[in-house]
Every structure is written in structure tokens, then in C-alpha cells.
XYZ file of N, CA and C in Angstrom:
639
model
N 62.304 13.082 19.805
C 63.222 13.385 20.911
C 63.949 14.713 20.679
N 64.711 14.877 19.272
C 65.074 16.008 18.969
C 64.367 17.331 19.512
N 63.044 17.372 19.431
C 61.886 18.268 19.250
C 61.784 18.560 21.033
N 61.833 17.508 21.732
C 61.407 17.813 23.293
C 62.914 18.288 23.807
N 64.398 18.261 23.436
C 65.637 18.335 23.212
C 65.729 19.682 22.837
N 65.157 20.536 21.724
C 65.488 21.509 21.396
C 64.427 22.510 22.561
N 63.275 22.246 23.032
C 62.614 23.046 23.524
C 63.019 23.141 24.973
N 63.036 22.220 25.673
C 63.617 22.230 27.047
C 65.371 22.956 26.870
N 66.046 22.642 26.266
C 66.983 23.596 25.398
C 66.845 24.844 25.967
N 66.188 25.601 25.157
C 65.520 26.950 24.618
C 65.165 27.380 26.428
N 64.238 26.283 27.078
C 63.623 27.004 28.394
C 65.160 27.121 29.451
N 66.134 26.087 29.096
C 66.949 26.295 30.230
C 68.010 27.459 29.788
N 67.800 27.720 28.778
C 68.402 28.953 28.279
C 67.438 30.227 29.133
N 66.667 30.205 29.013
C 65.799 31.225 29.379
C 65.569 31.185 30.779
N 65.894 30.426 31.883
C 66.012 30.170 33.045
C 67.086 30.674 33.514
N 68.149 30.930 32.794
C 69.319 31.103 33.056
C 69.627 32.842 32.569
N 68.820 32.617 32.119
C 68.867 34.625 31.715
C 67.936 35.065 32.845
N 67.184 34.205 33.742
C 66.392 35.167 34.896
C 67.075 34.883 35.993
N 67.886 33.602 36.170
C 68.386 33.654 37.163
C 70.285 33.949 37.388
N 70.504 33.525 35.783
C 71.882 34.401 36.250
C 73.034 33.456 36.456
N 72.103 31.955 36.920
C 73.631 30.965 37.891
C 73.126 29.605 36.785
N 73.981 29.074 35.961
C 73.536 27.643 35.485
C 72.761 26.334 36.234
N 73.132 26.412 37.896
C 73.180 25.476 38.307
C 71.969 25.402 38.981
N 71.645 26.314 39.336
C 69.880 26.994 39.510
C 69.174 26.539 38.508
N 69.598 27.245 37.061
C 68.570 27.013 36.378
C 68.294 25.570 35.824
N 69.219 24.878 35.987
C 68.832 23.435 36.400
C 67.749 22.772 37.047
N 68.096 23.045 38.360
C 67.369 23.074 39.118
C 65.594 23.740 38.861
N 65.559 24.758 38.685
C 64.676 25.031 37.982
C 63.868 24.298 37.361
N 64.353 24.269 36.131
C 64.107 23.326 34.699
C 63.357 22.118 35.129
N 64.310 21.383 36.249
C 64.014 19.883 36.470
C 62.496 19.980 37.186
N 62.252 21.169 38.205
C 61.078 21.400 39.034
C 59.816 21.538 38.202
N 59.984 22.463 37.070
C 58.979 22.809 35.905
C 58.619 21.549 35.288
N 59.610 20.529 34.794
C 59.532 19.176 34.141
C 58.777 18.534 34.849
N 59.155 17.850 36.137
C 58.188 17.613 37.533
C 57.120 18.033 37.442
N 56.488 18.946 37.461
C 55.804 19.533 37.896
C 54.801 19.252 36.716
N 54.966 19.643 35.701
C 53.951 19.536 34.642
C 53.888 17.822 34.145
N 54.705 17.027 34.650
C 54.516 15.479 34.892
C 53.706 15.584 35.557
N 53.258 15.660 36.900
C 52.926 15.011 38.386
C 51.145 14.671 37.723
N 50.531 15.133 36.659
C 49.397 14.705 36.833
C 49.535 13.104 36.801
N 50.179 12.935 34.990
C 50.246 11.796 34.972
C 51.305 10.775 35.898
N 51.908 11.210 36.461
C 52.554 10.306 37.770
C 51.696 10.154 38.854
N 50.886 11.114 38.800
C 49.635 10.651 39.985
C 48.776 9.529 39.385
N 48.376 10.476 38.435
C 47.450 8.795 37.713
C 47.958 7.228 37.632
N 49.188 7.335 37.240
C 50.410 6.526 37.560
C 50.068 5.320 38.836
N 50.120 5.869 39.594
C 49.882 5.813 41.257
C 48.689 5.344 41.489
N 47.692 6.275 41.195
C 46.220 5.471 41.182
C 46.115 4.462 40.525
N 46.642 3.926 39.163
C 46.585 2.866 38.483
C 47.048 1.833 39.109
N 48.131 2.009 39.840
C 49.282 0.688 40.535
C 48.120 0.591 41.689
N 47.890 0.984 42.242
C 46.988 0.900 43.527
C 45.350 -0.213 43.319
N 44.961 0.465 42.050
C 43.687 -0.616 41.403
C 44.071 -2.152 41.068
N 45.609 -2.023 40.142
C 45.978 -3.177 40.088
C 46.033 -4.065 41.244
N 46.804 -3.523 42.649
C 46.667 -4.339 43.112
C 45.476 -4.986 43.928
N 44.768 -3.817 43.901
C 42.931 -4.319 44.578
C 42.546 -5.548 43.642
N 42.500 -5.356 42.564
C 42.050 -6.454 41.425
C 43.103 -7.482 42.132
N 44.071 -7.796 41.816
C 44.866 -8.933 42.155
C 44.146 -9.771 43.440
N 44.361 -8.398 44.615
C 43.986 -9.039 45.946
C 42.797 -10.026 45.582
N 41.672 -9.648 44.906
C 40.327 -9.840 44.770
C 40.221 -10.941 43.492
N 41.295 -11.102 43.073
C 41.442 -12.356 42.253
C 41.818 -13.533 42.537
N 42.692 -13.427 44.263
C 43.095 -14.434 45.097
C 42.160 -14.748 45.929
N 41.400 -13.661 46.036
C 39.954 -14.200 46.937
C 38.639 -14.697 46.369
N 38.782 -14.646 44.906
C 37.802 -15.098 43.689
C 38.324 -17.046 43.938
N 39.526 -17.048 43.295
C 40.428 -18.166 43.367
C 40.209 -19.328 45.406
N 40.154 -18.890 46.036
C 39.702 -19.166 47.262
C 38.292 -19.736 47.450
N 37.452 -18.878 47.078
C 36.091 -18.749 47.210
C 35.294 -19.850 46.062
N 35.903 -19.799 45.335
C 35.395 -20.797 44.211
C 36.055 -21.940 43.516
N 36.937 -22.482 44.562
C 37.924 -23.372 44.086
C 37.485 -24.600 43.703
N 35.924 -24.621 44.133
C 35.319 -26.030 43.747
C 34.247 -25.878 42.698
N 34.017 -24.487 42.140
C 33.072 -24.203 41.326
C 33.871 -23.703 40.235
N 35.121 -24.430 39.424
C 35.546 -23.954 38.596
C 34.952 -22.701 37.324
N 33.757 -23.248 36.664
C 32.950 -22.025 35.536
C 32.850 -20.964 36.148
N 32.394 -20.557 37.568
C 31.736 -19.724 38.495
C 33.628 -19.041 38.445
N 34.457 -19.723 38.911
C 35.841 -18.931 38.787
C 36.141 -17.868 37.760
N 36.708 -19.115 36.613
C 36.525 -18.470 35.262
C 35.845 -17.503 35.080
N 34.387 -17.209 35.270
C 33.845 -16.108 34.634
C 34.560 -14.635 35.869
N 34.524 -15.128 36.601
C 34.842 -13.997 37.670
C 36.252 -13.160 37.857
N 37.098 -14.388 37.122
C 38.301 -14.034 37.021
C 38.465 -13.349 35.408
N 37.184 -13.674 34.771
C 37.865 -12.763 33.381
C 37.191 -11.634 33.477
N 36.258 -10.944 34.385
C 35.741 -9.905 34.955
C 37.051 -8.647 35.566
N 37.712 -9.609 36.175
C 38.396 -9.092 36.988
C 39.537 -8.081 35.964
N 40.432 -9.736 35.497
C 40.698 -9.232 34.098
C 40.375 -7.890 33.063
N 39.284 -7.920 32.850
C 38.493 -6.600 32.181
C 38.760 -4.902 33.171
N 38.895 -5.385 34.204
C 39.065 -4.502 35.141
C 40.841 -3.868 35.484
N 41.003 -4.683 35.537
C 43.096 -5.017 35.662
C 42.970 -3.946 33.774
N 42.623 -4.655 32.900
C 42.999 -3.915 31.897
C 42.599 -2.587 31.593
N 41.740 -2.029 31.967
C 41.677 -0.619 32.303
C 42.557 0.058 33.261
N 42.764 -0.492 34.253
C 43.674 0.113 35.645
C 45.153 0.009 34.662
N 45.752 -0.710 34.111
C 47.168 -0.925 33.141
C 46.846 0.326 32.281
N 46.460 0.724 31.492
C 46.512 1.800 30.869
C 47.178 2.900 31.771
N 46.990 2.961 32.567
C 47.894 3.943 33.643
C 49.006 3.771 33.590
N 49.982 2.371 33.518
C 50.845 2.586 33.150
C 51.921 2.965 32.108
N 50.862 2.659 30.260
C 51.483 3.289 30.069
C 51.495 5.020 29.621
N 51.262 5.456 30.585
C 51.828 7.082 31.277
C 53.378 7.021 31.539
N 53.928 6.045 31.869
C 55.104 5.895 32.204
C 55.749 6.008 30.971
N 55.839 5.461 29.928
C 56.399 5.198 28.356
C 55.890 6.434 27.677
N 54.773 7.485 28.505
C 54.877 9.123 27.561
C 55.821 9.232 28.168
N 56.480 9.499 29.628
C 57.069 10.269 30.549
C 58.331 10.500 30.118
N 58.593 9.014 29.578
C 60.506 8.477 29.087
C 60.659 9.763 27.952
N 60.346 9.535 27.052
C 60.812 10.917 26.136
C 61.327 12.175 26.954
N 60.470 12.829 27.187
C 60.759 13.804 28.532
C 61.987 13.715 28.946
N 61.951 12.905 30.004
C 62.865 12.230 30.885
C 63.989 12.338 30.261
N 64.384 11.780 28.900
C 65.118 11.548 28.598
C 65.548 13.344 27.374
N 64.756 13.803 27.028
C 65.202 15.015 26.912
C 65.722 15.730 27.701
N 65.160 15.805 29.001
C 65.655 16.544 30.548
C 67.109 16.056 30.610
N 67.577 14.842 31.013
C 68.708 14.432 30.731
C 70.100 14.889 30.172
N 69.315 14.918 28.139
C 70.153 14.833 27.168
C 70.707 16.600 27.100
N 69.434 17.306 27.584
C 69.912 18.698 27.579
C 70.967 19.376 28.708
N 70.363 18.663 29.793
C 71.809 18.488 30.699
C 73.099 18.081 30.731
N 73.010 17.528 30.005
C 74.640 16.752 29.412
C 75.115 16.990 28.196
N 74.278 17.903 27.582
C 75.031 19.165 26.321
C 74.954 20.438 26.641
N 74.556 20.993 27.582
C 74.751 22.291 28.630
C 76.296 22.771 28.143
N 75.916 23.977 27.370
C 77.343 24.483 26.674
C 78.332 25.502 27.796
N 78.200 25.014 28.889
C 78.803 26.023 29.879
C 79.790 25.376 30.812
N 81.319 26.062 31.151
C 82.143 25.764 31.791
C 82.182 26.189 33.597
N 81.290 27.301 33.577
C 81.180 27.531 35.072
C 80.430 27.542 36.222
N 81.209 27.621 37.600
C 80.252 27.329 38.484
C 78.655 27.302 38.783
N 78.588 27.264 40.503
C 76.906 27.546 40.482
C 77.300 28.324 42.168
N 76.205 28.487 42.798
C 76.475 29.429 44.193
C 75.478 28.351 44.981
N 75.296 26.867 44.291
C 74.608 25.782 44.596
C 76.001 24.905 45.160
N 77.153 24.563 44.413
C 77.791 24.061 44.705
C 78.648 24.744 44.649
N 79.672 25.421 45.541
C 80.970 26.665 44.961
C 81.731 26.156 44.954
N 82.137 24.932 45.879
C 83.550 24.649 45.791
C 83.978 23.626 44.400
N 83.447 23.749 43.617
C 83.325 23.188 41.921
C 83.286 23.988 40.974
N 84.326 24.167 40.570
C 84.338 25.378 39.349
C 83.590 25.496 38.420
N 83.652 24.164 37.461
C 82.620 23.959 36.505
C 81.387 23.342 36.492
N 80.197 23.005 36.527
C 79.112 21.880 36.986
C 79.558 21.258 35.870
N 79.887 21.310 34.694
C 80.604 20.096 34.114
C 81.192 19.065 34.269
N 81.660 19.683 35.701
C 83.266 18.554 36.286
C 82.110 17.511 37.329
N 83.001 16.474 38.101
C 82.058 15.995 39.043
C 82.702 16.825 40.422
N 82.432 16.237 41.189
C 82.729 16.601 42.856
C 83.502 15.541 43.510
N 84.946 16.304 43.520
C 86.145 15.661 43.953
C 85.993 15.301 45.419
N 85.029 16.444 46.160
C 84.844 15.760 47.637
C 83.669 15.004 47.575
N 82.961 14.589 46.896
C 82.130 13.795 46.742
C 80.744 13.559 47.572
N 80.513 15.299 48.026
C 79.486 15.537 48.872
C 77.846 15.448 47.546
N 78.587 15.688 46.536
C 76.719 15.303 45.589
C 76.459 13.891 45.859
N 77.681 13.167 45.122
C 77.452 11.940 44.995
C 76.954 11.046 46.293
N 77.181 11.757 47.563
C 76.658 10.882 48.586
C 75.298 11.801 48.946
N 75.260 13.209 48.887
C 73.312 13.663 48.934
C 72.613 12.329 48.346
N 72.978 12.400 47.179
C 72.165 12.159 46.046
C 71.974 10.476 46.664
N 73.023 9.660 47.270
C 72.740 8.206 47.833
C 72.267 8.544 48.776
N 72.139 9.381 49.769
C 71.312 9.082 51.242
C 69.731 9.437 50.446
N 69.697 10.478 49.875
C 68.303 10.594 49.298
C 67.568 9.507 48.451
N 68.267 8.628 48.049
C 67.756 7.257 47.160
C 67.723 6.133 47.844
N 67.788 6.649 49.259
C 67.331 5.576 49.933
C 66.175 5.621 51.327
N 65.563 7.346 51.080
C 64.442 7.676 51.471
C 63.618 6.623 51.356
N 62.957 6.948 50.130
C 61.779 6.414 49.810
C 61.509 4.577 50.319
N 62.866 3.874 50.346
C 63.307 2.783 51.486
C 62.678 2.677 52.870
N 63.088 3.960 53.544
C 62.894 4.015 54.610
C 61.148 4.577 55.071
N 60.527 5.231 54.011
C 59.145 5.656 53.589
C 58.263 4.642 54.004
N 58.934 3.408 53.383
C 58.231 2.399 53.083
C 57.993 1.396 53.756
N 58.887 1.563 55.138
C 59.062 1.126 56.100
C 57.999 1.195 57.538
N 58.088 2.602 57.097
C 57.128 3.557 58.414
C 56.012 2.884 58.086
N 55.029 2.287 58.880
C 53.554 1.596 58.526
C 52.303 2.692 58.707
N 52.353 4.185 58.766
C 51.879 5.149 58.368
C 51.549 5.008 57.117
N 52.958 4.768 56.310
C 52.912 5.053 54.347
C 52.396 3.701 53.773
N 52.217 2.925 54.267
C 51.917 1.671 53.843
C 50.440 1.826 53.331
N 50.844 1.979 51.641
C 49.368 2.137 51.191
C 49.281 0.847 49.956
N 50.342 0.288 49.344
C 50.876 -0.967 48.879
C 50.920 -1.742 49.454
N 50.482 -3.105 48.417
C 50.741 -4.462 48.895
C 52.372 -4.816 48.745
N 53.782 -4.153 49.467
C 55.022 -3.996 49.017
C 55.580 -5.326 49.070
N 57.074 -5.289 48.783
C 58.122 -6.423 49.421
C 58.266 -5.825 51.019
N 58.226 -6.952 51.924
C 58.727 -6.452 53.043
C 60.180 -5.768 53.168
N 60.260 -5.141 54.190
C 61.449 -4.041 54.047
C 62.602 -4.664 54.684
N 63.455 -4.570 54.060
C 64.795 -4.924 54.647
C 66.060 -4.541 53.957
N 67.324 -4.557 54.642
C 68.218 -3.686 54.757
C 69.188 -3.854 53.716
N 68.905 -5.079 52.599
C 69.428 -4.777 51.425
C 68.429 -3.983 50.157
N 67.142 -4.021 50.578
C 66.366 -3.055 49.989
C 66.651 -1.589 50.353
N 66.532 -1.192 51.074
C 66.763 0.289 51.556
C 68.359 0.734 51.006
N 69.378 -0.099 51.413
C 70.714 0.500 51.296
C 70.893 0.272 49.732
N 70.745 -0.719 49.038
C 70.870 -0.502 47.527
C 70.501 0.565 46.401
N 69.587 1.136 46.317
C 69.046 2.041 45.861
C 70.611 3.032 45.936
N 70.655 3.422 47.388
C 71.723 4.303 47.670
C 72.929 4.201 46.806
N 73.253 2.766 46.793
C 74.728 2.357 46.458
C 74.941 2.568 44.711
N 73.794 2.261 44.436
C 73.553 2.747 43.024
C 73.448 4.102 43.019
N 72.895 4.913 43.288
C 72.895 6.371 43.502
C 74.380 7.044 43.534
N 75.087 6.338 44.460
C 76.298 6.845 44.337
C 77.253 6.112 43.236
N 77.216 5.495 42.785
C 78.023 4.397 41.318
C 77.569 5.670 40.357
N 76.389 5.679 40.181
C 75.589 6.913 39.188
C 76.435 8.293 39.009
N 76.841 8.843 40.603
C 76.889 10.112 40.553
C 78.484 10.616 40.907
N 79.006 9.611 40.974
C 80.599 9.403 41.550
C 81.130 10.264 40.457
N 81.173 9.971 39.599
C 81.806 10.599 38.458
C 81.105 11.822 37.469
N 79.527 11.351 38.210
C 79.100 12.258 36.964
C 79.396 13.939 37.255
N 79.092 14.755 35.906
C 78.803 16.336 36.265
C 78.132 16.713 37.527
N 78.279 17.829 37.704
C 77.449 18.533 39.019
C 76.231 18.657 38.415
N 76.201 19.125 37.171
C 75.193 19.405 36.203
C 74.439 18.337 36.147
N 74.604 16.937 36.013
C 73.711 15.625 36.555
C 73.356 15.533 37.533
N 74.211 16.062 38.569
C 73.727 15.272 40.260
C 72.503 16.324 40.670
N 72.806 17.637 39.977
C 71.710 18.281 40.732
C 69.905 18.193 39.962
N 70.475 17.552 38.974
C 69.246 17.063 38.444
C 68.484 15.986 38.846
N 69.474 14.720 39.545
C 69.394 13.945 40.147
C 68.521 14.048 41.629
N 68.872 14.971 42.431
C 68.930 15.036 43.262
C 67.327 15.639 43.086
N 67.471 17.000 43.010
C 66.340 17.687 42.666
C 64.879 16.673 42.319
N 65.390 16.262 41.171
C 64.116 14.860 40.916
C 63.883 14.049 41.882
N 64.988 13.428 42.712
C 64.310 12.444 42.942
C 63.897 12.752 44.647
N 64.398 14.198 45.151
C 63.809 14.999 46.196
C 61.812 15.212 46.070
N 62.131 15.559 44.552
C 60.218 16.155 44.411
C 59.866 14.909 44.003
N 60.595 13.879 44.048
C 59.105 12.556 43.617
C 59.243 11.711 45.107
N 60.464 12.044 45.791
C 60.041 11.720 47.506
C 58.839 12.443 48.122
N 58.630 13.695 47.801
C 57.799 14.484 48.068
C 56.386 14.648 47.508
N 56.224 14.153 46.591
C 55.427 13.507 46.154
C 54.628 12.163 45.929
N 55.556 11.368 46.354
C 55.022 10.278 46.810
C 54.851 10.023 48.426
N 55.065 10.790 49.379
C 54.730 10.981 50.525
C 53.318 11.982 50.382
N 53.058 13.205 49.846
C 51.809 13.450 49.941
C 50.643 12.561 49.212
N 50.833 11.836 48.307
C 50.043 10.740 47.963
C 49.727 10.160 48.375
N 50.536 9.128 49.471
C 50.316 8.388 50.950
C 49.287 8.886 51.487
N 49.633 10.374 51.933
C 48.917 11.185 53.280
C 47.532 10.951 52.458
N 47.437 11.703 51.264
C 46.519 11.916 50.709
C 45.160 10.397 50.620
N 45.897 9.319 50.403
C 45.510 7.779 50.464
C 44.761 7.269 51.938
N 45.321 7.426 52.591
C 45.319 7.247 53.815
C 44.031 8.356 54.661
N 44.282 9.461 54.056
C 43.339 10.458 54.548
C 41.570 9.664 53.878
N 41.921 9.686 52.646
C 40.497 9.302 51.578
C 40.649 7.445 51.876
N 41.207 7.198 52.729
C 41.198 5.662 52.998
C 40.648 4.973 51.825
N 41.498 5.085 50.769
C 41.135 5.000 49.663
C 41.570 3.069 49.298
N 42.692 2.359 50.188
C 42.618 0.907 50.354
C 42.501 0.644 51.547
């Protein structure tokens, strides 16, 4: 952790010598991090998507052969064999956390007291936001992907149906999160979870186009 800590370090230092404003190079930083993720968050994605084909097709194994128990069994440990290849995708998620959590830790030892021309009316991105315009971006945006999921366009998951303590929670947490925190958090916050809205909407399109379920 130290090691992914000192280097992301080093780059937001160097982000900040091209651009001049801390709160940018944040911003920045978090896009580059993103960005050199998104393979394995795509793969990510493709994996969750197989899982659930296997599942579907394990309830229709289970259906189909409910009176031919052996004939089940073998079909269902097929399936099995299959599910366990598609899981390896997830863990992509458990490389990601290190990262993640360097991105974070370097944000919240950011040796700097002043503004950004991102947020002006905040002197320090250290401080939080007394009018509390991050902390509520940052909740209407965490409850996108809610409303994403809703539209039966994006419906490329077997989901929970949508409803209005699903959608608004996300938010409410979003803002508990960011109420207090630095500016220096929220715009990391924000930023992230803007490019993985955006990314998980071209994935959709992309799904949907290659009618891929």
C-alpha cells in the first residue's frame, strides 16, 4: 500500500506543477486512476453478466430435470465449472481495492492549505463546504445510477426491481459521506463516481448494441 501511496503521491505532485490549482489536479489524478482501471472494471462487468446467464440456466437445468435427478446433478456441476471461471472476474475487484485505497489515502494527506477555481467559495479543499453544495452534487449523483437502472433501455441485469428506497439511499449516504468531509474528498468522490456512471452507461449501450443477453 505504502508503494501505490508513494507513487500516486509523486503523480499528484506532478499534476499540480502542470496545472497550477490542487483541486484540478485531483481531479485529474482520480480520471488517470479510472482510466487505467476501466479494463479490469469492464471485465468486471462481463464476469457479473456470465454469472448471471449460468444461474438463469441453472434454474432452467433444475426445471427441466426435476424428475431425472443424475441427469440434474451432472448438468448442474457443468454449470458450476462454468460459474467458476466467470467468478474469477471478480476477483479484479480485490486488485482494484489497493488502488482505491491509495487514491484515497493520498488525498487525505494532500499537504496543502489552499483553494481550487473548482470550488472558490472554499478557501482550503482541506476544509469541507459550509454551503454544502459538494455534499449534495455528490448525493444527487449517487443516485444516478438508481435511476439508470430504472430506464428499461439499461436493463442488461437480472436486478432488484427499482424502487424509491433504492434510488434515494445511495444519495443519503453520499451526503452522510461528504457533509463533513474535505473538498479534497468530495471532488474525488464526485469525479469517480461521475466516470463509473459513465461508464457503466456506455457498457449498457455497448450490451444492448452486441445483444450480448
Amino acid at each position: 500500500m505504502n508503494i501505490i501511496f508513494n507513487l500516486l503521491g509523486a503523480l499528484l505532485n506532478h499534476v499540480f506543477n502542470f496545472t497550477g490549482d490542487w483541486g484540478i489536479a485531483v481531479v485529474v489524478l482520480t480520471l488517470i486512476v479510472k482510466v487505467l482501471l476501466m479494463p479490469m472494471s469492464m471485465k468486471q462487468r462481463f464476469s457479473i453478466l456470465k454469472q448471471q446467464k449460468v444461474a438463469k440456466k441453472m434454474e432452467d437445468i433444475k426445471i427441466r430435470y426435476k424428475n431425472d435427478k443424475l441427469k440434474m446433478e451432472k448438468e448442474i456441476q457443468n454449470c458450476y465449472k462454468d460459474n467458476l471461471k466467470s467468478m474469477m472476474g471478480c476477483l479484479l475487484t480485490i486488485i482494484q481495492l489497493p488502488i482505491i485505497g491509495g487514491l484515497y489515502k493520498t488525498i487525505i494527506n494532500m499537504p496543502v492549505v489552499s483553494g481550487t477555481v473548482l470550488i472558490p467559495w472554499v478557501a482550503s479543499i482541506k476544509l469541507s463546504d459550509s454551503y454544502f453544495i459538494v455534499p449534495i452534487m455528490y448525493s444527487i449523483i449517487s443516485m444516478l445510477p438508481g435511476l439508470v437502472n430504472s430506464i428499461d433501455y439499461f436493463k442488461v441485469y437480472r436486478e432488484v426491481q427499482y424502487n424509491k428506497m433504492s434510488a434515494i439511499l445511495p444519495g443519503v449516504i453520499g451526503l452522510l459521506i461528504t457533509i463533513k468531509a474535505p473538498i479534497a474528498l468530495g471532488l474525488y468522490f464526485i469525479t469517480s463516481s461521475v466516470f463509473s456512471l459513465v461508464e457503466e452507461i456506455a457498457f449498457r449501450i455497448y450490451i444492448k448494441n452486441k445483444q450480448f443477453v
